[in-house]
Amino acid sequence: MKGYDAMSYGEGFADVYDEWYEGVSSVTDTVTLLESLVPARPLRVLELAVGTGRLALPLARRGHLVTGVDISPDMLAVLAANDPEGLVTVVIGDMVDAMPPGPFDVVLVAYNSLFMLTDPARQAACFSAVAGVLAPGGAFVVEAFVPSDPPRAGSDVALRSMTASSVVLSVTMTDPLRQTVDGQHVELRDGEPVRLRPYSLRYSTPDELDTFAADAGLSLDRRLEDVAGEPFDPDASPRHVSVYRRPA
C-alpha cells in the first residue's frame, strides 16, 4: 500500500482502538488461559504489539510482571494514559529487533498482530527472537485468523458500523499469491472530513506458523479455536490460539 509504513497503523487506530476492539476476545478468558500455562507466580509476561494495554493491564493488575513491546508512539501514549500507575514496563520498537532480554514465562501476540510483520522472513525471525527470551518450559501464545481455503482474492467493501451521524466502511484488497490484505476503514462523520484508517497484513497458515516455530526450536503444545478453550477444527475454525513451548 503506497505511503503505508510501520507507524501508520498506530497513527490511524490509536484514538479508536479501545472503543472498536474492546470485545474482540474475552480478556478474562485470556488471563485464565495464560495463567494455566505456567505454574510460576507471578508470571513474567511479554506482550508483543501491546497497543493500548487491553490485555497487558488486566494481567498486571493481577500482580503479574508484564512487559509490552510496540512500535507505535501513538498506541503507547494511550497505554500510558490507561496505566497511570506504570504497571506495565514499555519497550518501544518492533517485535523482532526490540525484543527485551527476559527471561519470560509467557510471550503473547494477540488478535492477528503477528501478521503486521508483512514479510514471512520477519515472522520467522519473531519466532526465533521469542525462543531466545522464553524461560525453559515457557509458552509462546499466538492468536490469529485462519486464512480462507481456497483463498479469497480481489477487493471488497463492507459496512463496519453505522450511527445516525456516522458510517464506517471496511475496504480491503486481498492478494492470495503474496498472502496479503491491504485495507482501509473509511470513516464518514456528519460535518467532518473523511478519516482513513489503513492497515496491512501478511497472513500465514497454521502450518506455516508451526514451521516457523519448529525452526526456532519451539514445539506446538496445543491449538484451540479461541481463548475460552473451544476445540480447534482444522476444517471449520475461523481463528486459532496456538501455544508453542520451549523445551523444559
PDB file of C-alpha atoms in Angstrom:
ATOM      1  CA  MET A   1       0.000   0.000   0.000  1.00  0.00           C
ATOM      2  CA  LYS A   2       1.571   3.268  -1.104  1.00  0.00           C
ATOM      3  CA  GLY A   3       2.556   5.507   1.786  1.00  0.00           C
ATOM      4  CA  TYR A   4       1.969   2.831   4.446  1.00  0.00           C
ATOM      5  CA  ASP A   5       4.751   2.207   6.960  1.00  0.00           C
ATOM      6  CA  ALA A   6       5.237   0.707  10.404  1.00  0.00           C
ATOM      7  CA  MET A   7       3.780   3.771  12.131  1.00  0.00           C
ATOM      8  CA  SER A   8       0.645   4.040  10.014  1.00  0.00           C
ATOM      9  CA  TYR A   9      -1.494   1.553  11.951  1.00  0.00           C
ATOM     10  CA  GLY A  10      -0.950   3.256  15.285  1.00  0.00           C
ATOM     11  CA  GLU A  11      -1.486   6.702  13.791  1.00  0.00           C
ATOM     12  CA  GLY A  12      -4.768   5.535  12.287  1.00  0.00           C
ATOM     13  CA  PHE A  13      -6.243   3.468  15.096  1.00  0.00           C
ATOM     14  CA  ALA A  14      -4.861   4.605  18.474  1.00  0.00           C
ATOM     15  CA  ASP A  15      -7.703   7.048  19.145  1.00  0.00           C
ATOM     16  CA  VAL A  16     -10.434   4.452  18.489  1.00  0.00           C
ATOM     17  CA  TYR A  17      -8.753   1.172  19.384  1.00  0.00           C
ATOM     18  CA  ASP A  18     -10.220   0.811  22.868  1.00  0.00           C
ATOM     19  CA  GLU A  19     -13.720   1.605  21.595  1.00  0.00           C
ATOM     20  CA  TRP A  20     -13.637  -0.515  18.433  1.00  0.00           C
ATOM     21  CA  TYR A  21     -11.745  -3.580  19.663  1.00  0.00           C
ATOM     22  CA  GLU A  22     -12.714  -3.892  23.318  1.00  0.00           C
ATOM     23  CA  GLY A  23     -14.693  -7.066  22.703  1.00  0.00           C
ATOM     24  CA  VAL A  24     -12.619  -8.868  20.063  1.00  0.00           C
ATOM     25  CA  SER A  25     -11.813 -11.577  22.611  1.00  0.00           C
ATOM     26  CA  SER A  26     -12.540 -12.241  26.253  1.00  0.00           C
ATOM     27  CA  VAL A  27      -9.978 -10.575  28.494  1.00  0.00           C
ATOM     28  CA  THR A  28     -10.978 -12.809  31.403  1.00  0.00           C
ATOM     29  CA  ASP A  29     -10.554 -15.983  29.344  1.00  0.00           C
ATOM     30  CA  THR A  30      -7.206 -14.756  28.019  1.00  0.00           C
ATOM     31  CA  VAL A  31      -5.890 -14.155  31.528  1.00  0.00           C
ATOM     32  CA  THR A  32      -7.173 -17.552  32.676  1.00  0.00           C
ATOM     33  CA  LEU A  33      -5.532 -19.299  29.721  1.00  0.00           C
ATOM     34  CA  LEU A  34      -2.156 -17.636  30.259  1.00  0.00           C
ATOM     35  CA  GLU A  35      -2.212 -18.399  33.983  1.00  0.00           C
ATOM     36  CA  SER A  36      -2.920 -22.068  33.212  1.00  0.00           C
ATOM     37  CA  LEU A  37       0.157 -22.486  31.021  1.00  0.00           C
ATOM     38  CA  VAL A  38       2.923 -21.994  33.596  1.00  0.00           C
ATOM     39  CA  PRO A  39       2.705 -22.576  37.373  1.00  0.00           C
ATOM     40  CA  ALA A  40       5.126 -19.760  38.312  1.00  0.00           C
ATOM     41  CA  ARG A  41       3.671 -16.806  40.235  1.00  0.00           C
ATOM     42  CA  PRO A  42       3.865 -14.032  39.460  1.00  0.00           C
ATOM     43  CA  LEU A  43       4.149 -14.746  35.757  1.00  0.00           C
ATOM     44  CA  ARG A  44       6.784 -12.901  33.772  1.00  0.00           C
ATOM     45  CA  VAL A  45       4.721 -11.928  30.705  1.00  0.00           C
ATOM     46  CA  LEU A  46       5.781 -10.252  27.472  1.00  0.00           C
ATOM     47  CA  GLU A  47       3.084  -8.980  25.119  1.00  0.00           C
ATOM     48  CA  LEU A  48       4.150  -8.183  21.572  1.00  0.00           C
ATOM     49  CA  ALA A  49       2.269  -5.325  19.889  1.00  0.00           C
ATOM     50  CA  VAL A  50       0.896  -4.379  23.303  1.00  0.00           C
ATOM     51  CA  GLY A  51      -1.076  -1.438  21.883  1.00  0.00           C
ATOM     52  CA  THR A  52      -3.238   0.375  24.414  1.00  0.00           C
ATOM     53  CA  GLY A  53      -2.944  -2.341  27.071  1.00  0.00           C
ATOM     54  CA  ARG A  54      -6.254  -4.180  26.562  1.00  0.00           C
ATOM     55  CA  LEU A  55      -4.675  -7.423  27.816  1.00  0.00           C
ATOM     56  CA  ALA A  56      -1.457  -6.245  29.446  1.00  0.00           C
ATOM     57  CA  LEU A  57      -3.147  -4.083  32.063  1.00  0.00           C
ATOM     58  CA  PRO A  58      -5.555  -6.740  33.410  1.00  0.00           C
ATOM     59  CA  LEU A  59      -2.591  -9.134  33.673  1.00  0.00           C
ATOM     60  CA  ALA A  60      -0.514  -6.541  35.520  1.00  0.00           C
ATOM     61  CA  ARG A  61      -3.402  -5.713  37.860  1.00  0.00           C
ATOM     62  CA  ARG A  62      -3.451  -9.381  38.893  1.00  0.00           C
ATOM     63  CA  GLY A  63       0.118  -8.979  40.081  1.00  0.00           C
ATOM     64  CA  HIS A  64       1.984 -10.410  37.095  1.00  0.00           C
ATOM     65  CA  LEU A  65       5.175  -8.782  35.833  1.00  0.00           C
ATOM     66  CA  VAL A  66       4.189  -7.516  32.398  1.00  0.00           C
ATOM     67  CA  THR A  67       6.368  -6.021  29.682  1.00  0.00           C
ATOM     68  CA  GLY A  68       4.867  -4.692  26.451  1.00  0.00           C
ATOM     69  CA  VAL A  69       6.572  -4.043  23.124  1.00  0.00           C
ATOM     70  CA  ASP A  70       5.051  -1.753  20.495  1.00  0.00           C
ATOM     71  CA  ILE A  71       6.452   0.278  17.627  1.00  0.00           C
ATOM     72  CA  SER A  72       3.721   2.933  17.759  1.00  0.00           C
ATOM     73  CA  PRO A  73       4.202   6.033  19.948  1.00  0.00           C
ATOM     74  CA  ASP A  74       0.501   6.797  19.424  1.00  0.00           C
ATOM     75  CA  MET A  75      -0.582   3.439  20.851  1.00  0.00           C
ATOM     76  CA  LEU A  76       1.861   3.716  23.733  1.00  0.00           C
ATOM     77  CA  ALA A  77       0.605   7.203  24.577  1.00  0.00           C
ATOM     78  CA  VAL A  78      -2.868   5.739  25.077  1.00  0.00           C
ATOM     79  CA  LEU A  79      -1.382   2.902  27.147  1.00  0.00           C
ATOM     80  CA  ALA A  80       0.367   5.457  29.358  1.00  0.00           C
ATOM     81  CA  ALA A  81      -2.936   7.279  29.891  1.00  0.00           C
ATOM     82  CA  ASN A  82      -4.643   3.958  30.720  1.00  0.00           C
ATOM     83  CA  ASP A  83      -1.824   2.985  33.102  1.00  0.00           C
ATOM     84  CA  PRO A  84      -1.151   5.975  35.396  1.00  0.00           C
ATOM     85  CA  GLU A  85       0.499   3.680  37.958  1.00  0.00           C
ATOM     86  CA  GLY A  86       3.054   2.465  35.407  1.00  0.00           C
ATOM     87  CA  LEU A  87       2.267  -1.202  35.991  1.00  0.00           C
ATOM     88  CA  VAL A  88       3.371  -2.266  32.501  1.00  0.00           C
ATOM     89  CA  THR A  89       7.027  -1.939  31.522  1.00  0.00           C
ATOM     90  CA  VAL A  90       7.116  -0.493  27.999  1.00  0.00           C
ATOM     91  CA  VAL A  91       9.659  -1.119  25.233  1.00  0.00           C
ATOM     92  CA  ILE A  92       9.384   0.985  22.077  1.00  0.00           C
ATOM     93  CA  GLY A  93      10.226  -0.921  18.908  1.00  0.00           C
ATOM     94  CA  ASP A  94       9.114  -3.770  16.684  1.00  0.00           C
ATOM     95  CA  MET A  95       8.610  -7.354  17.796  1.00  0.00           C
ATOM     96  CA  VAL A  96      11.859  -8.660  16.332  1.00  0.00           C
ATOM     97  CA  ASP A  97      14.635  -6.141  16.848  1.00  0.00           C
ATOM     98  CA  ALA A  98      13.379  -4.628  20.126  1.00  0.00           C
ATOM     99  CA  MET A  99      12.882  -7.905  21.993  1.00  0.00           C
ATOM    100  CA  PRO A 100      13.713  -7.339  25.691  1.00  0.00           C
ATOM    101  CA  PRO A 101      16.139  -9.836  27.234  1.00  0.00           C
ATOM    102  CA  GLY A 102      13.758 -11.743  29.513  1.00  0.00           C
ATOM    103  CA  PRO A 103      13.501 -14.472  30.544  1.00  0.00           C
ATOM    104  CA  PHE A 104       9.710 -14.634  30.256  1.00  0.00           C
ATOM    105  CA  ASP A 105       7.351 -17.410  31.285  1.00  0.00           C
ATOM    106  CA  VAL A 106       4.766 -16.447  28.654  1.00  0.00           C
ATOM    107  CA  VAL A 107       5.022 -14.403  25.473  1.00  0.00           C
ATOM    108  CA  LEU A 108       1.740 -13.349  23.846  1.00  0.00           C
ATOM    109  CA  VAL A 109       0.918 -11.893  20.447  1.00  0.00           C
ATOM    110  CA  ALA A 110      -2.841 -11.388  20.218  1.00  0.00           C
ATOM    111  CA  TYR A 111      -5.502 -10.729  17.597  1.00  0.00           C
ATOM    112  CA  ASN A 112      -3.586 -11.075  14.307  1.00  0.00           C
ATOM    113  CA  SER A 113      -0.781  -8.768  15.450  1.00  0.00           C
ATOM    114  CA  LEU A 114       1.915 -11.192  14.269  1.00  0.00           C
ATOM    115  CA  PHE A 115       0.628 -10.628  10.738  1.00  0.00           C
ATOM    116  CA  MET A 116       1.552  -6.948  10.967  1.00  0.00           C
ATOM    117  CA  LEU A 117       5.056  -8.196  10.188  1.00  0.00           C
ATOM    118  CA  THR A 118       4.420  -8.168   6.445  1.00  0.00           C
ATOM    119  CA  ASP A 119       7.380 -10.319   5.397  1.00  0.00           C
ATOM    120  CA  PRO A 120       7.351 -14.076   6.155  1.00  0.00           C
ATOM    121  CA  ALA A 121      11.051 -13.899   6.989  1.00  0.00           C
ATOM    122  CA  ARG A 122      10.271 -11.323   9.690  1.00  0.00           C
ATOM    123  CA  GLN A 123       7.529 -13.527  11.096  1.00  0.00           C
ATOM    124  CA  ALA A 124      10.009 -16.413  11.269  1.00  0.00           C
ATOM    125  CA  ALA A 125      12.548 -14.075  12.878  1.00  0.00           C
ATOM    126  CA  CYS A 126       9.956 -13.155  15.505  1.00  0.00           C
ATOM    127  CA  PHE A 127       9.622 -16.813  16.500  1.00  0.00           C
ATOM    128  CA  SER A 128      13.406 -17.064  16.799  1.00  0.00           C
ATOM    129  CA  ALA A 129      13.559 -13.902  18.885  1.00  0.00           C
ATOM    130  CA  VAL A 130      10.812 -15.183  21.179  1.00  0.00           C
ATOM    131  CA  ALA A 131      12.581 -18.529  21.587  1.00  0.00           C
ATOM    132  CA  GLY A 132      15.639 -16.614  22.752  1.00  0.00           C
ATOM    133  CA  VAL A 133      13.808 -14.890  25.625  1.00  0.00           C
ATOM    134  CA  LEU A 134      11.488 -17.678  26.802  1.00  0.00           C
ATOM    135  CA  ALA A 135      12.330 -19.395  30.050  1.00  0.00           C
ATOM    136  CA  PRO A 136      12.737 -23.190  29.845  1.00  0.00           C
ATOM    137  CA  GLY A 137       9.237 -24.652  29.579  1.00  0.00           C
ATOM    138  CA  GLY A 138       7.844 -21.225  28.696  1.00  0.00           C
ATOM    139  CA  ALA A 139       4.949 -20.700  26.292  1.00  0.00           C
ATOM    140  CA  PHE A 140       4.523 -18.540  23.194  1.00  0.00           C
ATOM    141  CA  VAL A 141       0.830 -17.851  22.527  1.00  0.00           C
ATOM    142  CA  VAL A 142      -0.234 -16.761  19.044  1.00  0.00           C
ATOM    143  CA  GLU A 143      -3.826 -15.677  18.347  1.00  0.00           C
ATOM    144  CA  ALA A 144      -4.715 -15.212  14.675  1.00  0.00           C
ATOM    145  CA  PHE A 145      -7.290 -15.847  11.977  1.00  0.00           C
ATOM    146  CA  VAL A 146      -7.223 -18.939   9.786  1.00  0.00           C
ATOM    147  CA  PRO A 147      -6.890 -17.920   6.114  1.00  0.00           C
ATOM    148  CA  SER A 148      -9.729 -18.919   3.811  1.00  0.00           C
ATOM    149  CA  ASP A 149      -9.245 -22.081   1.777  1.00  0.00           C
ATOM    150  CA  PRO A 150      -9.443 -21.530  -1.133  1.00  0.00           C
ATOM    151  CA  PRO A 151      -8.084 -18.031  -0.519  1.00  0.00           C
ATOM    152  CA  ARG A 152     -10.236 -15.058  -1.345  1.00  0.00           C
ATOM    153  CA  ALA A 153      -8.892 -12.650  -3.919  1.00  0.00           C
ATOM    154  CA  GLY A 154      -9.627  -9.125  -5.107  1.00  0.00           C
ATOM    155  CA  SER A 155     -11.396  -6.203  -3.485  1.00  0.00           C
ATOM    156  CA  ASP A 156     -14.294  -5.998  -1.062  1.00  0.00           C
ATOM    157  CA  VAL A 157     -16.328  -3.207   0.514  1.00  0.00           C
ATOM    158  CA  ALA A 158     -18.403  -3.864   3.631  1.00  0.00           C
ATOM    159  CA  LEU A 159     -20.272  -1.835   6.223  1.00  0.00           C
ATOM    160  CA  ARG A 160     -18.443  -1.973   9.543  1.00  0.00           C
ATOM    161  CA  SER A 161     -20.706   0.268  11.625  1.00  0.00           C
ATOM    162  CA  MET A 162     -23.373   2.929  11.261  1.00  0.00           C
ATOM    163  CA  THR A 163     -24.997   5.504  13.534  1.00  0.00           C
ATOM    164  CA  ALA A 164     -27.289   8.452  12.892  1.00  0.00           C
ATOM    165  CA  SER A 165     -24.252  10.676  12.298  1.00  0.00           C
ATOM    166  CA  SER A 166     -21.504   8.343  11.081  1.00  0.00           C
ATOM    167  CA  VAL A 167     -20.701   5.435   8.794  1.00  0.00           C
ATOM    168  CA  VAL A 168     -17.555   3.299   8.800  1.00  0.00           C
ATOM    169  CA  LEU A 169     -16.800   1.259   5.683  1.00  0.00           C
ATOM    170  CA  SER A 170     -14.229  -1.527   5.530  1.00  0.00           C
ATOM    171  CA  VAL A 171     -12.399  -1.652   2.188  1.00  0.00           C
ATOM    172  CA  THR A 172      -9.926  -4.474   1.524  1.00  0.00           C
ATOM    173  CA  MET A 173      -7.723  -5.771  -1.258  1.00  0.00           C
ATOM    174  CA  THR A 174      -6.524  -9.366  -0.885  1.00  0.00           C
ATOM    175  CA  ASP A 175      -3.644 -10.911  -2.832  1.00  0.00           C
ATOM    176  CA  PRO A 176      -3.628 -14.698  -2.283  1.00  0.00           C
ATOM    177  CA  LEU A 177      -0.280 -15.180  -4.028  1.00  0.00           C
ATOM    178  CA  ARG A 178       1.506 -12.794  -1.664  1.00  0.00           C
ATOM    179  CA  GLN A 179      -0.840 -13.700   1.208  1.00  0.00           C
ATOM    180  CA  THR A 180      -1.500 -10.039   1.908  1.00  0.00           C
ATOM    181  CA  VAL A 181      -4.511  -7.972   2.896  1.00  0.00           C
ATOM    182  CA  ASP A 182      -4.369  -4.203   2.470  1.00  0.00           C
ATOM    183  CA  GLY A 183      -7.291  -2.351   3.963  1.00  0.00           C
ATOM    184  CA  GLN A 184      -8.813   0.958   4.906  1.00  0.00           C
ATOM    185  CA  HIS A 185     -11.501   1.755   7.420  1.00  0.00           C
ATOM    186  CA  VAL A 186     -13.182   4.777   5.837  1.00  0.00           C
ATOM    187  CA  GLU A 187     -14.934   6.848   8.497  1.00  0.00           C
ATOM    188  CA  LEU A 188     -17.596   9.329   7.398  1.00  0.00           C
ATOM    189  CA  ARG A 189     -18.936  11.671  10.084  1.00  0.00           C
ATOM    190  CA  ASP A 190     -21.511  14.379   9.595  1.00  0.00           C
ATOM    191  CA  GLY A 191     -19.805  17.735   9.111  1.00  0.00           C
ATOM    192  CA  GLU A 192     -16.249  16.312   9.389  1.00  0.00           C
ATOM    193  CA  PRO A 193     -13.564  15.446   6.808  1.00  0.00           C
ATOM    194  CA  VAL A 194     -13.297  11.818   5.702  1.00  0.00           C
ATOM    195  CA  ARG A 195     -10.963   9.858   8.013  1.00  0.00           C
ATOM    196  CA  LEU A 196      -8.890   6.967   6.591  1.00  0.00           C
ATOM    197  CA  ARG A 197      -7.539   4.291   8.920  1.00  0.00           C
ATOM    198  CA  PRO A 198      -5.172   1.979   6.954  1.00  0.00           C
ATOM    199  CA  TYR A 199      -3.767  -1.434   7.791  1.00  0.00           C
ATOM    200  CA  SER A 200      -1.655  -4.017   6.003  1.00  0.00           C
ATOM    201  CA  LEU A 201      -1.239  -7.698   6.892  1.00  0.00           C
ATOM    202  CA  ARG A 202       0.704 -10.686   5.608  1.00  0.00           C
ATOM    203  CA  TYR A 203      -1.170 -13.751   6.807  1.00  0.00           C
ATOM    204  CA  SER A 204       0.276 -17.202   7.450  1.00  0.00           C
ATOM    205  CA  THR A 205      -1.486 -20.534   7.764  1.00  0.00           C
ATOM    206  CA  PRO A 206      -1.261 -22.516  10.991  1.00  0.00           C
ATOM    207  CA  ASP A 207       1.058 -24.968   9.205  1.00  0.00           C
ATOM    208  CA  GLU A 208       3.388 -22.111   8.249  1.00  0.00           C
ATOM    209  CA  LEU A 209       3.441 -20.887  11.841  1.00  0.00           C
ATOM    210  CA  ASP A 210       4.242 -24.406  13.025  1.00  0.00           C
ATOM    211  CA  THR A 211       7.211 -24.445  10.647  1.00  0.00           C
ATOM    212  CA  PHE A 212       8.451 -21.087  11.940  1.00  0.00           C
ATOM    213  CA  ALA A 213       8.162 -22.455  15.478  1.00  0.00           C
ATOM    214  CA  ALA A 214       9.957 -25.723  14.723  1.00  0.00           C
ATOM    215  CA  ASP A 215      12.789 -23.859  13.012  1.00  0.00           C
ATOM    216  CA  ALA A 216      13.133 -21.748  16.169  1.00  0.00           C
ATOM    217  CA  GLY A 217      13.257 -24.809  18.428  1.00  0.00           C
ATOM    218  CA  LEU A 218       9.680 -24.497  19.698  1.00  0.00           C
ATOM    219  CA  SER A 219       7.020 -27.212  19.563  1.00  0.00           C
ATOM    220  CA  LEU A 220       3.237 -26.972  19.306  1.00  0.00           C
ATOM    221  CA  ASP A 221       1.762 -27.714  22.721  1.00  0.00           C
ATOM    222  CA  ARG A 222      -1.910 -27.230  21.834  1.00  0.00           C
ATOM    223  CA  ARG A 223      -4.156 -25.425  19.362  1.00  0.00           C
ATOM    224  CA  LEU A 224      -7.545 -24.051  20.404  1.00  0.00           C
ATOM    225  CA  GLU A 225     -10.219 -22.212  18.468  1.00  0.00           C
ATOM    226  CA  ASP A 226     -10.330 -19.362  20.990  1.00  0.00           C
ATOM    227  CA  VAL A 227      -9.106 -18.251  24.398  1.00  0.00           C
ATOM    228  CA  ALA A 228     -12.166 -19.830  26.017  1.00  0.00           C
ATOM    229  CA  GLY A 229     -10.731 -23.239  25.112  1.00  0.00           C
ATOM    230  CA  GLU A 230     -13.096 -24.354  22.351  1.00  0.00           C
ATOM    231  CA  PRO A 231     -11.573 -27.249  20.374  1.00  0.00           C
ATOM    232  CA  PHE A 232      -9.885 -26.297  17.123  1.00  0.00           C
ATOM    233  CA  ASP A 233     -11.392 -27.735  13.936  1.00  0.00           C
ATOM    234  CA  PRO A 234      -8.894 -27.586  11.040  1.00  0.00           C
ATOM    235  CA  ASP A 235     -11.780 -27.597   8.558  1.00  0.00           C
ATOM    236  CA  ALA A 236     -14.094 -25.084  10.186  1.00  0.00           C
ATOM    237  CA  SER A 237     -12.473 -22.892  12.839  1.00  0.00           C
ATOM    238  CA  PRO A 238     -12.130 -19.272  11.661  1.00  0.00           C
ATOM    239  CA  ARG A 239      -9.470 -18.451  14.268  1.00  0.00           C
ATOM    240  CA  HIS A 240      -6.874 -20.236  16.321  1.00  0.00           C
ATOM    241  CA  VAL A 241      -4.933 -19.804  19.528  1.00  0.00           C
ATOM    242  CA  SER A 242      -1.692 -21.748  19.208  1.00  0.00           C
ATOM    243  CA  VAL A 243       0.535 -22.434  22.198  1.00  0.00           C
ATOM    244  CA  TYR A 244       4.185 -23.204  21.441  1.00  0.00           C
ATOM    245  CA  ARG A 245       6.687 -24.400  24.064  1.00  0.00           C
ATOM    246  CA  ARG A 246      10.366 -24.056  24.639  1.00  0.00           C
ATOM    247  CA  PRO A 247      11.746 -27.372  25.934  1.00  0.00           C
ATOM    248  CA  ALA A 248      11.997 -27.516  29.713  1.00  0.00           C
TER     249      ALA A 248
END
